[in-house]
Short mmCIF file of C-alpha atoms in Angstrom, two decimals:
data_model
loop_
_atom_site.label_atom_id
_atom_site.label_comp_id
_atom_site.label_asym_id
_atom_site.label_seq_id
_atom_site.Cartn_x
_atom_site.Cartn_y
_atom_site.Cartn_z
CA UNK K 1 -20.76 98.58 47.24
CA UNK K 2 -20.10 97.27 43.67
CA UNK K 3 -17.23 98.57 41.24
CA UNK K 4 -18.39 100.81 38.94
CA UNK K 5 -18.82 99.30 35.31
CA UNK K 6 -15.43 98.91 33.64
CA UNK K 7 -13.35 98.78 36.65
CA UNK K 8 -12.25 96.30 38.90
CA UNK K 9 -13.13 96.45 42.47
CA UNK K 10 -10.43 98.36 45.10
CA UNK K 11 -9.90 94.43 46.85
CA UNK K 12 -10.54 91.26 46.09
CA UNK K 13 -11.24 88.16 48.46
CA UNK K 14 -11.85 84.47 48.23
CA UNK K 15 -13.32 82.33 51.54
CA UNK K 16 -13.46 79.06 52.23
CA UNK K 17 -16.49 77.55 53.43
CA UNK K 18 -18.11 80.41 52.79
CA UNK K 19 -21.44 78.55 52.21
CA UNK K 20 -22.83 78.76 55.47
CA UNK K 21 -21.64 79.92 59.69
CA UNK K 22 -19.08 81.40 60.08
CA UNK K 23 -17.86 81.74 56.22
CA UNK K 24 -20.88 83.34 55.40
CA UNK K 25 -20.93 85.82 57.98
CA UNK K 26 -17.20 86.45 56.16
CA UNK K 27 -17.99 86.84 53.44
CA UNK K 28 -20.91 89.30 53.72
CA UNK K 29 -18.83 91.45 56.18
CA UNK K 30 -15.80 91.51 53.53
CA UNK K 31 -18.16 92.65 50.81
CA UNK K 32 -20.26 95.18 52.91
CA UNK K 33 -16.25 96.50 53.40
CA UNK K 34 -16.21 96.94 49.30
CA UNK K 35 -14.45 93.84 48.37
CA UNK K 36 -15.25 91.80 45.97
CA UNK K 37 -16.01 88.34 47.09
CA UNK K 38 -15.30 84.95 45.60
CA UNK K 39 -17.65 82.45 48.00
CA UNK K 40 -16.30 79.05 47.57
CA UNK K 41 -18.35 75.75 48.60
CA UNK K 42 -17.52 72.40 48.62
CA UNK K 43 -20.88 70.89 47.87
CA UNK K 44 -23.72 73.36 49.09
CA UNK K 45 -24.12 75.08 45.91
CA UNK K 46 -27.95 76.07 46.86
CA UNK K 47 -26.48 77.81 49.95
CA UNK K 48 -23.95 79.43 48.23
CA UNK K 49 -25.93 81.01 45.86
CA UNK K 50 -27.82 82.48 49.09
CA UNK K 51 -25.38 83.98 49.91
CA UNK K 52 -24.11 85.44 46.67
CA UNK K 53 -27.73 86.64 46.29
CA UNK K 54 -27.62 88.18 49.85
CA UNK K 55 -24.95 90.13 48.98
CA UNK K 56 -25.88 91.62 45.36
CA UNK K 57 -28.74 92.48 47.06
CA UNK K 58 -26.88 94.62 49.35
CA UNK K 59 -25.19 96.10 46.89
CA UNK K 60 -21.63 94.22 46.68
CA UNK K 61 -19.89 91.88 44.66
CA UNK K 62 -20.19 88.22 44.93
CA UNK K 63 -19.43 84.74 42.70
CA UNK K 64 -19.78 81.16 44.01
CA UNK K 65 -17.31 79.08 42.76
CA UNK K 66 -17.22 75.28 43.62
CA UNK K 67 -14.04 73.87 45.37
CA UNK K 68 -12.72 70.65 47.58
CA UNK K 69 -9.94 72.53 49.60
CA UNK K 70 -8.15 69.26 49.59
CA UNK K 71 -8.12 69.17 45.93
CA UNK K 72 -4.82 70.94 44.54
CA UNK K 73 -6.67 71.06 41.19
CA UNK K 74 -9.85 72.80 42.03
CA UNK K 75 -8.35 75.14 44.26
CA UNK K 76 -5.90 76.57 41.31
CA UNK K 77 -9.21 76.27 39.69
CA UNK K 78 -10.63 78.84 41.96
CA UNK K 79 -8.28 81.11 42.48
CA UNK K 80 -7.69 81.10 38.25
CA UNK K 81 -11.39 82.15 38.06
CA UNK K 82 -10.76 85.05 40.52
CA UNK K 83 -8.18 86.40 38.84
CA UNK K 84 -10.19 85.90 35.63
CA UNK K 85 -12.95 87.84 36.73
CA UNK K 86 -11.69 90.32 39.08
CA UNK K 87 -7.96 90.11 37.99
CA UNK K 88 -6.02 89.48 41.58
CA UNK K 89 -6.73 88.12 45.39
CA UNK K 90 -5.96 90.37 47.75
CA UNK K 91 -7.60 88.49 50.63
CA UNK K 92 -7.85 85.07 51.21
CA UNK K 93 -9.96 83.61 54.29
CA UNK K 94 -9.75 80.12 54.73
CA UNK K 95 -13.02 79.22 57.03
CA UNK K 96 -13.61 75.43 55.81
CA UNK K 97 -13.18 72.85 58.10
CA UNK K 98 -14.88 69.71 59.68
CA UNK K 99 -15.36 68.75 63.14
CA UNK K 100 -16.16 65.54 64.26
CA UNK K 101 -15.87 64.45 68.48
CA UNK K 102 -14.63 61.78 70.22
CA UNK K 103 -12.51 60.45 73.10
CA UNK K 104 -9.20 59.39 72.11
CA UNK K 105 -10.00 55.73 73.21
CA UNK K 106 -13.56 55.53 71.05
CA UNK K 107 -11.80 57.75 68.43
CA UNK K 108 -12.61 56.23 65.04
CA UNK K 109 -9.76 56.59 62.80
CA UNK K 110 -11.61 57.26 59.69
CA UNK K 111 -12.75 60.62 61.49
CA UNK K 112 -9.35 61.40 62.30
CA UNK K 113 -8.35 60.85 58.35
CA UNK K 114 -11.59 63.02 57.29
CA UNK K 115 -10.75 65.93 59.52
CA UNK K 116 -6.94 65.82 58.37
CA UNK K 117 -7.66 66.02 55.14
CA UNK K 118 -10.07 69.03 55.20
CA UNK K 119 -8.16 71.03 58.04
CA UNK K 120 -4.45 70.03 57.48
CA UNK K 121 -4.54 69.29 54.00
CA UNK K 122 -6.82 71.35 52.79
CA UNK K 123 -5.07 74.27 55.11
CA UNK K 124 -2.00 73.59 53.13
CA UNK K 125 -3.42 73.52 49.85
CA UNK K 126 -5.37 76.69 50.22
CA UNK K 127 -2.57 78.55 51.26
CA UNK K 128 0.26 77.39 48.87
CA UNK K 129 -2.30 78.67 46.41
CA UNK K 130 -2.89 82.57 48.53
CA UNK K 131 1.15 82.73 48.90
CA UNK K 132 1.54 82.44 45.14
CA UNK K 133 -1.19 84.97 44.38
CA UNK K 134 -1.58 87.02 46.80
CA UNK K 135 -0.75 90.90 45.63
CA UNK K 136 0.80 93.42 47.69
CA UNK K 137 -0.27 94.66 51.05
CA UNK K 138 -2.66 91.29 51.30
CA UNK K 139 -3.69 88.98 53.91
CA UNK K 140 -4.31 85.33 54.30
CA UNK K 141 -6.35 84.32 57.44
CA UNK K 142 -6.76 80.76 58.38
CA UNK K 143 -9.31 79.66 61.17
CA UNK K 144 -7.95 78.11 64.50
CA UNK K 145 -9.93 77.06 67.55
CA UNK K 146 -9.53 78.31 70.93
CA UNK K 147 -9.91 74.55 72.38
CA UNK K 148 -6.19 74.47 71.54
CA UNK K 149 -5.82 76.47 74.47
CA UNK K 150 -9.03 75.03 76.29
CA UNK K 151 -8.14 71.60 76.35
CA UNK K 152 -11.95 70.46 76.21
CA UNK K 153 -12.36 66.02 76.58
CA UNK K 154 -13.30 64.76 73.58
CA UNK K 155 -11.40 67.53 71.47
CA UNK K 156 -8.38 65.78 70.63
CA UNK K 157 -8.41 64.80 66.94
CA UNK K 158 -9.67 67.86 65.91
CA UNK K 159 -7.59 70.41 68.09
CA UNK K 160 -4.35 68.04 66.66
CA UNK K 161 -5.68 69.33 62.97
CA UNK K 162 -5.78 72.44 64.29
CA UNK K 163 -2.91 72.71 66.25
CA UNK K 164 -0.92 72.06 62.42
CA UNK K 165 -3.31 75.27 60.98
CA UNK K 166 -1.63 77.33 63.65
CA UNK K 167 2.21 76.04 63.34
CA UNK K 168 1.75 76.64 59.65
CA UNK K 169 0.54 80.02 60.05
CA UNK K 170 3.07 81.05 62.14
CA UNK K 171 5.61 79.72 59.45
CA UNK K 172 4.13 81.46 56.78
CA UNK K 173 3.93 84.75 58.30
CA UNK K 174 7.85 84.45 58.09
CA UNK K 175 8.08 82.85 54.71
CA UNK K 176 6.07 85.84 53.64
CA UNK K 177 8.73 88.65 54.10
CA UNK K 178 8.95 91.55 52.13
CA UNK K 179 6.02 90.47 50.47
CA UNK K 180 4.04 93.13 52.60
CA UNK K 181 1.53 90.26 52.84
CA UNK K 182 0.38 89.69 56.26
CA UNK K 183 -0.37 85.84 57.72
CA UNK K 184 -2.43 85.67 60.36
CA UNK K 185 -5.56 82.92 62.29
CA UNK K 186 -8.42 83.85 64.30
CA UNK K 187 -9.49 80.98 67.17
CA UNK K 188 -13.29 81.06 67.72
CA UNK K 189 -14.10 79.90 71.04
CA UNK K 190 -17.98 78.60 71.32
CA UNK K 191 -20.00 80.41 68.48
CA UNK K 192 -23.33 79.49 67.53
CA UNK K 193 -23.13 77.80 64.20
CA UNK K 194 -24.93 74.46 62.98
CA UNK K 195 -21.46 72.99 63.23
CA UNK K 196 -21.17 74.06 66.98
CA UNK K 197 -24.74 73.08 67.95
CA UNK K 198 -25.37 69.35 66.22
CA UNK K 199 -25.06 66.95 68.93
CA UNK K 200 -25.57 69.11 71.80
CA UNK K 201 -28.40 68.72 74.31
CA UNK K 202 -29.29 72.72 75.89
CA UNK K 203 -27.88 71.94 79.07
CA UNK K 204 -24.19 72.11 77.05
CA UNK K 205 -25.08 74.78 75.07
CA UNK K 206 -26.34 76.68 78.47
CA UNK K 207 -22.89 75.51 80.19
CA UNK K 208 -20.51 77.06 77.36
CA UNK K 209 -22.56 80.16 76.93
CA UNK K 210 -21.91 80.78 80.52
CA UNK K 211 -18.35 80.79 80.36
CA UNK K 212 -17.15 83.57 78.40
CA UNK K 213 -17.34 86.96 81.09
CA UNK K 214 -19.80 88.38 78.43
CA UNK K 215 -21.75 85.28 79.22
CA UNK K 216 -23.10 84.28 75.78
CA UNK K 217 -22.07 82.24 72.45
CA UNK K 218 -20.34 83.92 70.06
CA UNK K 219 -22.13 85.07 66.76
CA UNK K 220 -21.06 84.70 63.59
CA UNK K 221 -20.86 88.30 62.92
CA UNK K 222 -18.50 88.40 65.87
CA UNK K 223 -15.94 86.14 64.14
CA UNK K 224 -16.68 88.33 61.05
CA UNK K 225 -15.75 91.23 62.45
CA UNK K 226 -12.43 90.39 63.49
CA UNK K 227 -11.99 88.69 60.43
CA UNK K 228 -12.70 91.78 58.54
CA UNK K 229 -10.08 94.16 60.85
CA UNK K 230 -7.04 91.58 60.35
CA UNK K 231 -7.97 91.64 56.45
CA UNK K 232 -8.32 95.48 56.53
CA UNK K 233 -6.49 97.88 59.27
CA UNK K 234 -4.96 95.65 60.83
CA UNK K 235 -1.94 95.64 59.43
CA UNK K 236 0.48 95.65 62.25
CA UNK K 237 -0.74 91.80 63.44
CA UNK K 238 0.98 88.86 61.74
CA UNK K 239 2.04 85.96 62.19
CA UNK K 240 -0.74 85.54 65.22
CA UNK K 241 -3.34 83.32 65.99
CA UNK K 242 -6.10 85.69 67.42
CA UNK K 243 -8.44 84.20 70.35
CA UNK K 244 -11.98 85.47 69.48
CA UNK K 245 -13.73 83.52 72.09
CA UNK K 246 -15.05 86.46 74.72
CA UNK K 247 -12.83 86.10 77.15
CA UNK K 248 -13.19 81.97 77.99
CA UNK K 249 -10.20 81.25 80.05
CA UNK K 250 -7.38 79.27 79.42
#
């Protein structure tokens, strides 16, 4: 719901590549939970605004604000504007990230540079900027992968970035004490995104949905949802990196 005129809203979240997928899906769940919610973009800003619009209409709380996560000057840059407008962060969700496939032997190294800038990088500027600001009784969530754990072929450059998102999170959670802020990372398994699906013929999309026991993709409201109970209730997780995958094995 929105704030009532003259008052800030009770909470106050910014998320990453919340344009489109899974961020999205964030950032409408965090807002249908009464937050008010700062959707950044890197370059979509028609998308963005969809989703801004999506939620007004629903009767929340939404901004777009542009912002390369790798750039330490935009990001200051957006979290600046949030506390401008809504005057503190009390959630950040950092959802932006790029995936791009190959075996390690084909492996073009220009991918490898692209996808560390955007998940390591920007991963580490993105959260030097939510452990500054962050107020009391917050939470920063960064987003894993659960082919860290999978092991998938062709996986290997990106599950590397990823592998730093968790090691970092796990360091922060500690850094973090007696802030009262908790530090946590959910691990998607196979969700059906654009980002998931590009590339893959049905017979690999049919294969992965199979393999959770709930035998189906994930949603992006199923990310969401967890999303929204590690920035809300659940207070007693940190320092974790959550599996939301439906059960795939390890």
């Amino acid at each position: 719901m929105t704030a009532s005129a003259g008052s800030p809203p009770a909470r106050v979240a910014v998320v990453t590549g919340a344009s489109g997928g899974i961020g999205a899906a964030v950032a409408q769940r965090l807002a249908a939970d009464g937050m008010a919610v700062v959707v950044a973009f890197a370059g979509r800003r028609e998308r963005a605004d969809e989703v801004v619009d999506a939620i007004t209409a629903a009767g929340g709380t939404a901004v777009a604000q542009q912002a390369d996560v790798a750039d330490e000057t935009a990001v200051a840059a957006l979290f600046d504007r949030t506390e401008e407008l809504y005057g503190g962060v009390d959630v950040v969700v950092h959802a932006a990230g790029i995936m791009l496939l190959s075996p390690l032997a084909e492996l073009d190294l220009a991918d490898l540079d692209r996808m560390h800038r955007t998940n390591v990088r920007g991963t580490v500027v993105v959260d030097q900027q939510a452990v500054r600001r962050l107020r009391t009784g917050g939470a920063l969530i960064n987003f894993s992968t659960s082919v860290t754990s999978l092991a998938l072929p062709t996986y290997g450059a990106y599950v590397a970035t990823k592998g730093a998102v968790d090691a970092l999170t796990m360091v922060l959670a500690k850094e973090l004490r007696g802030r009262d802020v908790t530090v946590n990372a959910v691990a998607p398994g196979p969700t059906a995104t654009p980002l998931f699906l590009d590339g893959k013929d049905q017979e690999t999309i049919d294969r992965l949905a199979a393999a959770p026991p709930l035998e189906r993709l994930g949603q992006p409201e199923d990310i969401a949802t967890a999303v929204a109970f590690l920035a809300g209730p659940g207070r007693w997780v940190n320092g974790q990196v959550l599996l939301v995958n439906g059960g795939v094995a390890r």
